[in-house]
Coordinates of N, CA and C in Angstrom, one line a residue:
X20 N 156.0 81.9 62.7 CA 155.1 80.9 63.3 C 155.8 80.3 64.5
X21 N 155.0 80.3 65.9 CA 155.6 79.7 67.1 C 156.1 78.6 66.5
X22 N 154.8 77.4 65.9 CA 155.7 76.1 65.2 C 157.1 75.9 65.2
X23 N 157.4 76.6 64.2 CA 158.7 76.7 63.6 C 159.8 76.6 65.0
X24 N 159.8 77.0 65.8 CA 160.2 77.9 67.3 C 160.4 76.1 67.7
X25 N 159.1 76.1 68.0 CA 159.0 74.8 68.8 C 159.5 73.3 68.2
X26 N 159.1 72.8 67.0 CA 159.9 71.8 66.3 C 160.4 72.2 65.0
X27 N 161.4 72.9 64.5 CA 161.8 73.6 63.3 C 162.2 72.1 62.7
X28 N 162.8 71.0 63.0 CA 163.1 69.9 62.5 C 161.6 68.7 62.6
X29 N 161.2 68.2 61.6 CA 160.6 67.1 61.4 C 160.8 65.7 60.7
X30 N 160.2 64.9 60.9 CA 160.5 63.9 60.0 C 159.0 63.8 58.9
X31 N 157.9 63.7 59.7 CA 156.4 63.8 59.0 C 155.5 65.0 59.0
X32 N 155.0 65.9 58.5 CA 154.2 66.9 58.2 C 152.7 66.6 57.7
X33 N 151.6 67.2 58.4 CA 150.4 67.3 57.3 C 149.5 68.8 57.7
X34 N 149.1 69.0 56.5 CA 149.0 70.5 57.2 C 147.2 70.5 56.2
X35 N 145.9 71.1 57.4 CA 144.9 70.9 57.1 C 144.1 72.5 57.4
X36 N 143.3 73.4 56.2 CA 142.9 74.7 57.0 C 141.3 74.9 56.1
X37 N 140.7 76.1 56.7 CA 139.6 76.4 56.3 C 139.2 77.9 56.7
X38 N 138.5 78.1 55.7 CA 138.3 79.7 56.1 C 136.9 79.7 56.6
X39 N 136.7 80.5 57.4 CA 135.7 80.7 58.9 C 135.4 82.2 58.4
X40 N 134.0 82.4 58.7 CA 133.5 83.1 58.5 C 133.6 84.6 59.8
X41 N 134.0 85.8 59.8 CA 134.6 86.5 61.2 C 135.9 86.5 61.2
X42 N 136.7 87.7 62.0 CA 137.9 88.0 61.9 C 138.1 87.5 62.8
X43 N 139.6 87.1 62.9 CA 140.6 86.2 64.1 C 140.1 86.1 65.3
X44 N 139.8 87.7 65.8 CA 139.2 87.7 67.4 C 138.2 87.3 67.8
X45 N 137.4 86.8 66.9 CA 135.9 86.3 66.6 C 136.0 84.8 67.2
X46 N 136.8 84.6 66.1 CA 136.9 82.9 65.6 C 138.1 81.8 66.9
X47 N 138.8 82.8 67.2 CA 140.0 82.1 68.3 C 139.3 81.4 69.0
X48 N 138.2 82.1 69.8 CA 137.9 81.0 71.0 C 136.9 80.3 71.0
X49 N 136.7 79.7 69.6 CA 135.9 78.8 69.1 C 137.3 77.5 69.1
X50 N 138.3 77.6 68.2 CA 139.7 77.4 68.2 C 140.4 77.2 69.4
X51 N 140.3 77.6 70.2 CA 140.7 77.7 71.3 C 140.2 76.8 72.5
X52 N 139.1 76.8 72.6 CA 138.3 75.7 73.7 C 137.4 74.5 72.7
X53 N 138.0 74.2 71.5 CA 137.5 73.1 70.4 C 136.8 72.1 71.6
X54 N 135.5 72.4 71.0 CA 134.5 71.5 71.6 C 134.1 70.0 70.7
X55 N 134.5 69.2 70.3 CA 134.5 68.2 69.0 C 133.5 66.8 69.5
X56 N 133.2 67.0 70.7 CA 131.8 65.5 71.6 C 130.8 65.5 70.0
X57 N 130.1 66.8 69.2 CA 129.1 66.4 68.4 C 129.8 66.0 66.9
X58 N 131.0 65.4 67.2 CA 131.7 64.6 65.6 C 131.5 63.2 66.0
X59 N 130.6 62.6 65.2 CA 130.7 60.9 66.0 C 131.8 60.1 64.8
X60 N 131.7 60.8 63.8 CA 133.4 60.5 63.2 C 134.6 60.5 64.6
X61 N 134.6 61.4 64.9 CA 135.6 61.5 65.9 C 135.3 60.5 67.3
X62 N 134.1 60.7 67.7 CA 134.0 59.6 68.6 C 134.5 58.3 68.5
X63 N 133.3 58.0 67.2 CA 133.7 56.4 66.7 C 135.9 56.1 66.7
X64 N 136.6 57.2 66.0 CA 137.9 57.0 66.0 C 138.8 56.9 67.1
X65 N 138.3 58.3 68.3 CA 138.8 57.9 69.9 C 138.1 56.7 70.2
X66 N 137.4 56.2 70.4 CA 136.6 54.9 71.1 C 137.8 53.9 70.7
X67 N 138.0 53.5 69.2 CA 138.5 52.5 68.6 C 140.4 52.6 69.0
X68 N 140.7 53.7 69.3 CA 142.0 53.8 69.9 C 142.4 54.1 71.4
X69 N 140.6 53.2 72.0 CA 140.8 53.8 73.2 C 141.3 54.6 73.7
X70 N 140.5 55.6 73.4 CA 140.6 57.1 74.3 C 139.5 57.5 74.6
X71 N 139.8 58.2 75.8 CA 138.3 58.3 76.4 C 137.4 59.2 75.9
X72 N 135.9 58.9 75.5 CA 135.2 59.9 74.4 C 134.3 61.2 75.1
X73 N 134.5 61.1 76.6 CA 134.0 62.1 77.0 C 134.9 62.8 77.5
X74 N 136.3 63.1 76.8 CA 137.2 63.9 77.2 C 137.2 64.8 76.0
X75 N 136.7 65.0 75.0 CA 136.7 65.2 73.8 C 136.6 66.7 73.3
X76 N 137.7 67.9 74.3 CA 137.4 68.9 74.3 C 139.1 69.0 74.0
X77 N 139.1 70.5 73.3 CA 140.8 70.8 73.4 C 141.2 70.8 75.0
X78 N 140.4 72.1 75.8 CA 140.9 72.1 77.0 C 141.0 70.6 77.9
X79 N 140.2 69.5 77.7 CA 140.9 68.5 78.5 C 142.2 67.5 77.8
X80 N 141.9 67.8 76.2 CA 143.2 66.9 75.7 C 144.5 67.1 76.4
X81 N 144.5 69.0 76.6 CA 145.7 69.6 77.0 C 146.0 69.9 78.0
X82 N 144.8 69.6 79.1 CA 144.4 69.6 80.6 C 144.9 68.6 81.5
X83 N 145.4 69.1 83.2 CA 145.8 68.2 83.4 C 145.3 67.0 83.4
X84 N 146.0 65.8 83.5 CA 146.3 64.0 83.0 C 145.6 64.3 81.5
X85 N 145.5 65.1 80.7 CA 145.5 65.0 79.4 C 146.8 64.3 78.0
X86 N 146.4 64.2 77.7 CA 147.8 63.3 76.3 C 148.5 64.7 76.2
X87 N 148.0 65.6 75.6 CA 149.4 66.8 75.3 C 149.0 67.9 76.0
X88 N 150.0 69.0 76.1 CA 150.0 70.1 76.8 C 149.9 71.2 75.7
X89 N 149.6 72.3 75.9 CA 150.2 73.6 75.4 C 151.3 74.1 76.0
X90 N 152.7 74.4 74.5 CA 153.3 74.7 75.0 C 154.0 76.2 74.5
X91 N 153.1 76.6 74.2 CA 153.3 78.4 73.2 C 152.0 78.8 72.9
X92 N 152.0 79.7 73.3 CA 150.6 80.4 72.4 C 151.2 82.1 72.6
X93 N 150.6 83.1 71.2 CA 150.7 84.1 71.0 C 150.2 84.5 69.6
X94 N 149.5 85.6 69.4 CA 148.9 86.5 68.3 C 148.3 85.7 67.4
X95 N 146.8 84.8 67.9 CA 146.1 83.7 67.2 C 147.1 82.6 66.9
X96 N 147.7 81.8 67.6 CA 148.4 81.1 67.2 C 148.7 80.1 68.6
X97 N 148.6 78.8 68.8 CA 148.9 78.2 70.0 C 149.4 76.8 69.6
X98 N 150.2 75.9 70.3 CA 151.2 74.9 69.6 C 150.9 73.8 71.0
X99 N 150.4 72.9 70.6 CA 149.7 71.8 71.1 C 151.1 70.7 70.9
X100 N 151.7 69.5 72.5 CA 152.6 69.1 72.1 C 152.5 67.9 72.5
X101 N 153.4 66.4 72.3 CA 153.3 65.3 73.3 C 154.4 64.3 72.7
X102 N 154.4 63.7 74.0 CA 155.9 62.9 73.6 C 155.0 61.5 74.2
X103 N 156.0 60.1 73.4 CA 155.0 59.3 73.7 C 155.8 58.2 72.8
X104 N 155.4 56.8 72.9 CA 155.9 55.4 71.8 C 155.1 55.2 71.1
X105 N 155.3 55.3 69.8 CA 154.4 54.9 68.8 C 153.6 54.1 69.2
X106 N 151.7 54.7 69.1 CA 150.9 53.7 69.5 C 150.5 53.7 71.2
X107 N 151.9 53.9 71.9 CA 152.2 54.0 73.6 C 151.5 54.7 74.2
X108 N 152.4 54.6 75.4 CA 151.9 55.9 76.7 C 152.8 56.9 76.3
X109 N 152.2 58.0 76.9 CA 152.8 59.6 76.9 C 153.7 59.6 78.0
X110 N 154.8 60.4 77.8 CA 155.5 61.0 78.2 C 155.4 62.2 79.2
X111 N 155.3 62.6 80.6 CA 155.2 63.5 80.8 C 156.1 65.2 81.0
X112 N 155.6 66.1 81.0 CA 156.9 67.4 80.5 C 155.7 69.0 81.2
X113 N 156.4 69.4 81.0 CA 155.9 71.0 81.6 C 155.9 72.2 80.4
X114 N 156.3 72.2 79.7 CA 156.8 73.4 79.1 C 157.7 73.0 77.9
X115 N 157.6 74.3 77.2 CA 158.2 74.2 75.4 C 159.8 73.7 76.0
X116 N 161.0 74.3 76.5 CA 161.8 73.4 77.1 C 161.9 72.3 77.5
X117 N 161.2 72.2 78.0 CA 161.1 70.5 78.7 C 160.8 69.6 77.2
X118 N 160.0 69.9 76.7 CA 159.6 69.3 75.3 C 161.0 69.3 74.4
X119 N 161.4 70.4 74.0 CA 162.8 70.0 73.1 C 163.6 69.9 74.0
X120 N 164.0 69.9 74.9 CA 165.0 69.1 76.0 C 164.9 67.5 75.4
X121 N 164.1 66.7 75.6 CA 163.9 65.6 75.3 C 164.6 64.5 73.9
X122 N 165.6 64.1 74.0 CA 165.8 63.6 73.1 C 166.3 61.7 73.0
X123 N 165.6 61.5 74.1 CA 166.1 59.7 74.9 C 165.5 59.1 73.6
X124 N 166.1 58.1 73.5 CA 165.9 57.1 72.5 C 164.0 56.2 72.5
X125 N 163.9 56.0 71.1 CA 162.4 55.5 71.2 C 161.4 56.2 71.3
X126 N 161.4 57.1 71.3 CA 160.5 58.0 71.3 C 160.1 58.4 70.1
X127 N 158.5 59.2 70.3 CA 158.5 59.9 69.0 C 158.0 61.5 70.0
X128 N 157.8 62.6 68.8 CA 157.4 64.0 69.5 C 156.7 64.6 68.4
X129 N 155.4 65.0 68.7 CA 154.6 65.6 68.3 C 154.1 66.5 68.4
X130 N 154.0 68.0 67.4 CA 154.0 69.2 67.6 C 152.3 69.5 66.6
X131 N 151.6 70.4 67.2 CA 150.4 70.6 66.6 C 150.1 71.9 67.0
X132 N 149.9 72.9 65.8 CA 149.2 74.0 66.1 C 147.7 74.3 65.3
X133 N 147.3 75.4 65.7 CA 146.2 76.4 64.8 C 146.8 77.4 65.0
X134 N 146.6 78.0 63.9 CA 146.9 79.7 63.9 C 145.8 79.9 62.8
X135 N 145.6 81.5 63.0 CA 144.3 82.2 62.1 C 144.8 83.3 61.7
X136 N 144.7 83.7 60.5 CA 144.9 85.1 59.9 C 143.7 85.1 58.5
X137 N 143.7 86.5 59.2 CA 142.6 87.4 58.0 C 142.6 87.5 56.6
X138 N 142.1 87.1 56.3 CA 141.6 86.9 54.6 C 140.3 88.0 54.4
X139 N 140.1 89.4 54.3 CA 139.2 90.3 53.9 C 138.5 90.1 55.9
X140 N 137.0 89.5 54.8 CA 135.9 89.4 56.4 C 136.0 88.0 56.6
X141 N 137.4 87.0 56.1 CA 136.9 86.2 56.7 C 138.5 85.2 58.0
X142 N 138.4 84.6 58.1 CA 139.9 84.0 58.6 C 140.1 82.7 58.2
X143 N 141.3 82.5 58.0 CA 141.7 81.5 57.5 C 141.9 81.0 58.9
X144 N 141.6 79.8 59.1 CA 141.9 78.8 60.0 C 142.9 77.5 59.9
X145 N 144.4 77.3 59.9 CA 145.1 76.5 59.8 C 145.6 75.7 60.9
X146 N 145.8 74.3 60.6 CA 146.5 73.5 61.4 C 147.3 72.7 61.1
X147 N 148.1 72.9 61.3 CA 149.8 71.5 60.8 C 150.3 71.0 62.1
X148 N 150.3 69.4 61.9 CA 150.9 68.5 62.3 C 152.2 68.2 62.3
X149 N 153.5 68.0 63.1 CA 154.7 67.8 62.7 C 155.2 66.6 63.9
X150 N 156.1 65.3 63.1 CA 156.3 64.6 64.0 C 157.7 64.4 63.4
X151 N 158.7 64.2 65.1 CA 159.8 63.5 64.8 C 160.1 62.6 65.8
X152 N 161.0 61.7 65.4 CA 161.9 60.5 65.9 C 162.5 60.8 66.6
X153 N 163.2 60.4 67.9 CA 164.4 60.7 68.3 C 165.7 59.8 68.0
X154 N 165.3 58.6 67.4 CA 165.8 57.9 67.1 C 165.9 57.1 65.6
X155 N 167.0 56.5 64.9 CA 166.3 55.7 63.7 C 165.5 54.9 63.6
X156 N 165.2 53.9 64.5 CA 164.7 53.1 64.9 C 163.3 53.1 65.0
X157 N 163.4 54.1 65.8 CA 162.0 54.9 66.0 C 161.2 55.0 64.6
X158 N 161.6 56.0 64.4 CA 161.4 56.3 62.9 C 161.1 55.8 61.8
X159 N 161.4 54.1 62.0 CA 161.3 53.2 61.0 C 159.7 52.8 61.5
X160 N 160.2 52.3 62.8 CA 158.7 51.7 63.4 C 157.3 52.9 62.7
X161 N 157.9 54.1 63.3 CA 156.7 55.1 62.9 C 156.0 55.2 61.6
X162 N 156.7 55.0 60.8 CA 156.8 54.9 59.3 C 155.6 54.4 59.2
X163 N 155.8 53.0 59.8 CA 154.8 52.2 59.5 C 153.7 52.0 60.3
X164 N 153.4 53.0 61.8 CA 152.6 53.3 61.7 C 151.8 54.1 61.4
X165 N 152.7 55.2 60.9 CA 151.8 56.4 60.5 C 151.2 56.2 59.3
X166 N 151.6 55.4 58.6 CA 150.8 54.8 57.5 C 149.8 54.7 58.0
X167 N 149.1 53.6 58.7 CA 148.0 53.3 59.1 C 147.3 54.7 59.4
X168 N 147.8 55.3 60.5 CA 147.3 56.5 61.6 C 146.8 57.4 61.2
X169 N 147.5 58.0 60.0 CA 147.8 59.0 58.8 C 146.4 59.5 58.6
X170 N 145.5 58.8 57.8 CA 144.4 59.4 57.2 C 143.6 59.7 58.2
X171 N 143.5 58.8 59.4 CA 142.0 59.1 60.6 C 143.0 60.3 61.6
X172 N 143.9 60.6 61.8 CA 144.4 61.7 62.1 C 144.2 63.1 61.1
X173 N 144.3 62.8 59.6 CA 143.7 64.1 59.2 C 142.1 64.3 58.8
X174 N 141.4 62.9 59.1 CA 140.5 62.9 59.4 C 139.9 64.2 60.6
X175 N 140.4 63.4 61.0 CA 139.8 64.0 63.1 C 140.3 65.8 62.7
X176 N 141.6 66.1 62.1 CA 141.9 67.4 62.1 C 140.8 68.1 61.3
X177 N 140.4 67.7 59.9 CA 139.5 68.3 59.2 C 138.2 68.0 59.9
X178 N 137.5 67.2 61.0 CA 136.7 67.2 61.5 C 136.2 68.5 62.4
X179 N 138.0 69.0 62.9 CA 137.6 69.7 64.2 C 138.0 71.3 63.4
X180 N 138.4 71.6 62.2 CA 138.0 72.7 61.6 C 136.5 72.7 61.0
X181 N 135.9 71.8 60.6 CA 134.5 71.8 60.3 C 133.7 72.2 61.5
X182 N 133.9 71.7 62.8 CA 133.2 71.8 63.7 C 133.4 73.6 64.1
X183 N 134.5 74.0 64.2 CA 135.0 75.6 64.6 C 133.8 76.4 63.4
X184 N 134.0 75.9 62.3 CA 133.4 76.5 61.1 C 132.1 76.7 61.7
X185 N 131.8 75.3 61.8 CA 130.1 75.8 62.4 C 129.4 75.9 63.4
X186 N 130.7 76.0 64.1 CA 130.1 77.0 65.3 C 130.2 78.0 65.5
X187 N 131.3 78.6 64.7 CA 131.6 80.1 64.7 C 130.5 81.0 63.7
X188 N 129.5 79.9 62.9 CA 128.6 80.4 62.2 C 127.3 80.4 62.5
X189 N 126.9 79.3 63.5 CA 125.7 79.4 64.5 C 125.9 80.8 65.2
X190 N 126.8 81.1 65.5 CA 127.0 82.3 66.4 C 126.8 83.7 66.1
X191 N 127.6 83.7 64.7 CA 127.2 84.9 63.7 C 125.4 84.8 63.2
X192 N 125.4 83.4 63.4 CA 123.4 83.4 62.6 C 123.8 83.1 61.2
X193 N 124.5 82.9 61.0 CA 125.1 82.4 58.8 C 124.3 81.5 58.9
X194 N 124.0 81.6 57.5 CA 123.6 80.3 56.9 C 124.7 79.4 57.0

């Protein structure tokens, strides 16, 4: 797994998946250009953490002035990243080096992929979350916000495999 590659060390993990109907090459660029504007779950949650809700596409999250970049992608598999203060502004970086280069104090770093593999006719669709500290300090603070952040983050995740689901199924014509 790129993952691994990119932040093999964490301090917090959550990992959210679903099987999609269609093999990998089907389903990626559903995954891939995550369109999520028709989740008003998700709206309602960017709104309230001010973020802007008509940005609400993968390609602009990861797009330039977007919150995180891509910084790996290969064989159904791409690794979404961002550095940033608990709660704060982001950090800006170029590239999967540039990202673990980074180790200044206060900070936190957040690594996020999907990857898809075949299950028979259908694909499993997974996404895990990984965050670390660069600091103790950090870490403590995080603690306690990820408490809070925790569930409407795996919220929004399981949001945005439901949405892939059913649009990779409008497409096939599935029920």
């Amino acid at each position: 797994m790129i993952l691994d590659r990119c932040m093999p060390d964490y301090h917090s993990r959550e990992i959210h998946s679903i099987l999609v109907a269609g093999p990998p090459e089907q389903v990626y660029p559903f995954v891939r250009h995550l369109d999520f504007r028709s989740s008003w779950i998700t709206r309602l949650l960017f709104s309230l953490r001010g973020m802007p809700t008509n940005r609400m596409t993968l390609d602009s999250i990861v797009g330039e002035g977007g919150l995180f970049r891509i910084i790996a992608e290969a064989d159904f598999e791409f690794v979404v990243a961002g550095i940033g203060r608990p709660g704060g502004k982001t950090m800006p970086f170029s590239s999967e080096a540039e990202f673990q280069a980074v180790k200044r104090p206060g900070l936190i770093k957040i690594c996020w992929n999907f990857t898809l593999s075949s299950e028979g006719e259908k694909t499993r669709v997974r996404t895990e979350t990984r965050i670390q500290s660069t600091d103790r300090k950090t870490r403590i603070i995080f603690f306690f916000y990820w408490i809070i952040v925790r569930p409407f983050s795996g919220l929004i995740r399981r949001e945005m495999l439901r949405i892939v689901k059913k649009q990779a199924m409008a497409t096939r014509g599935a029920p």
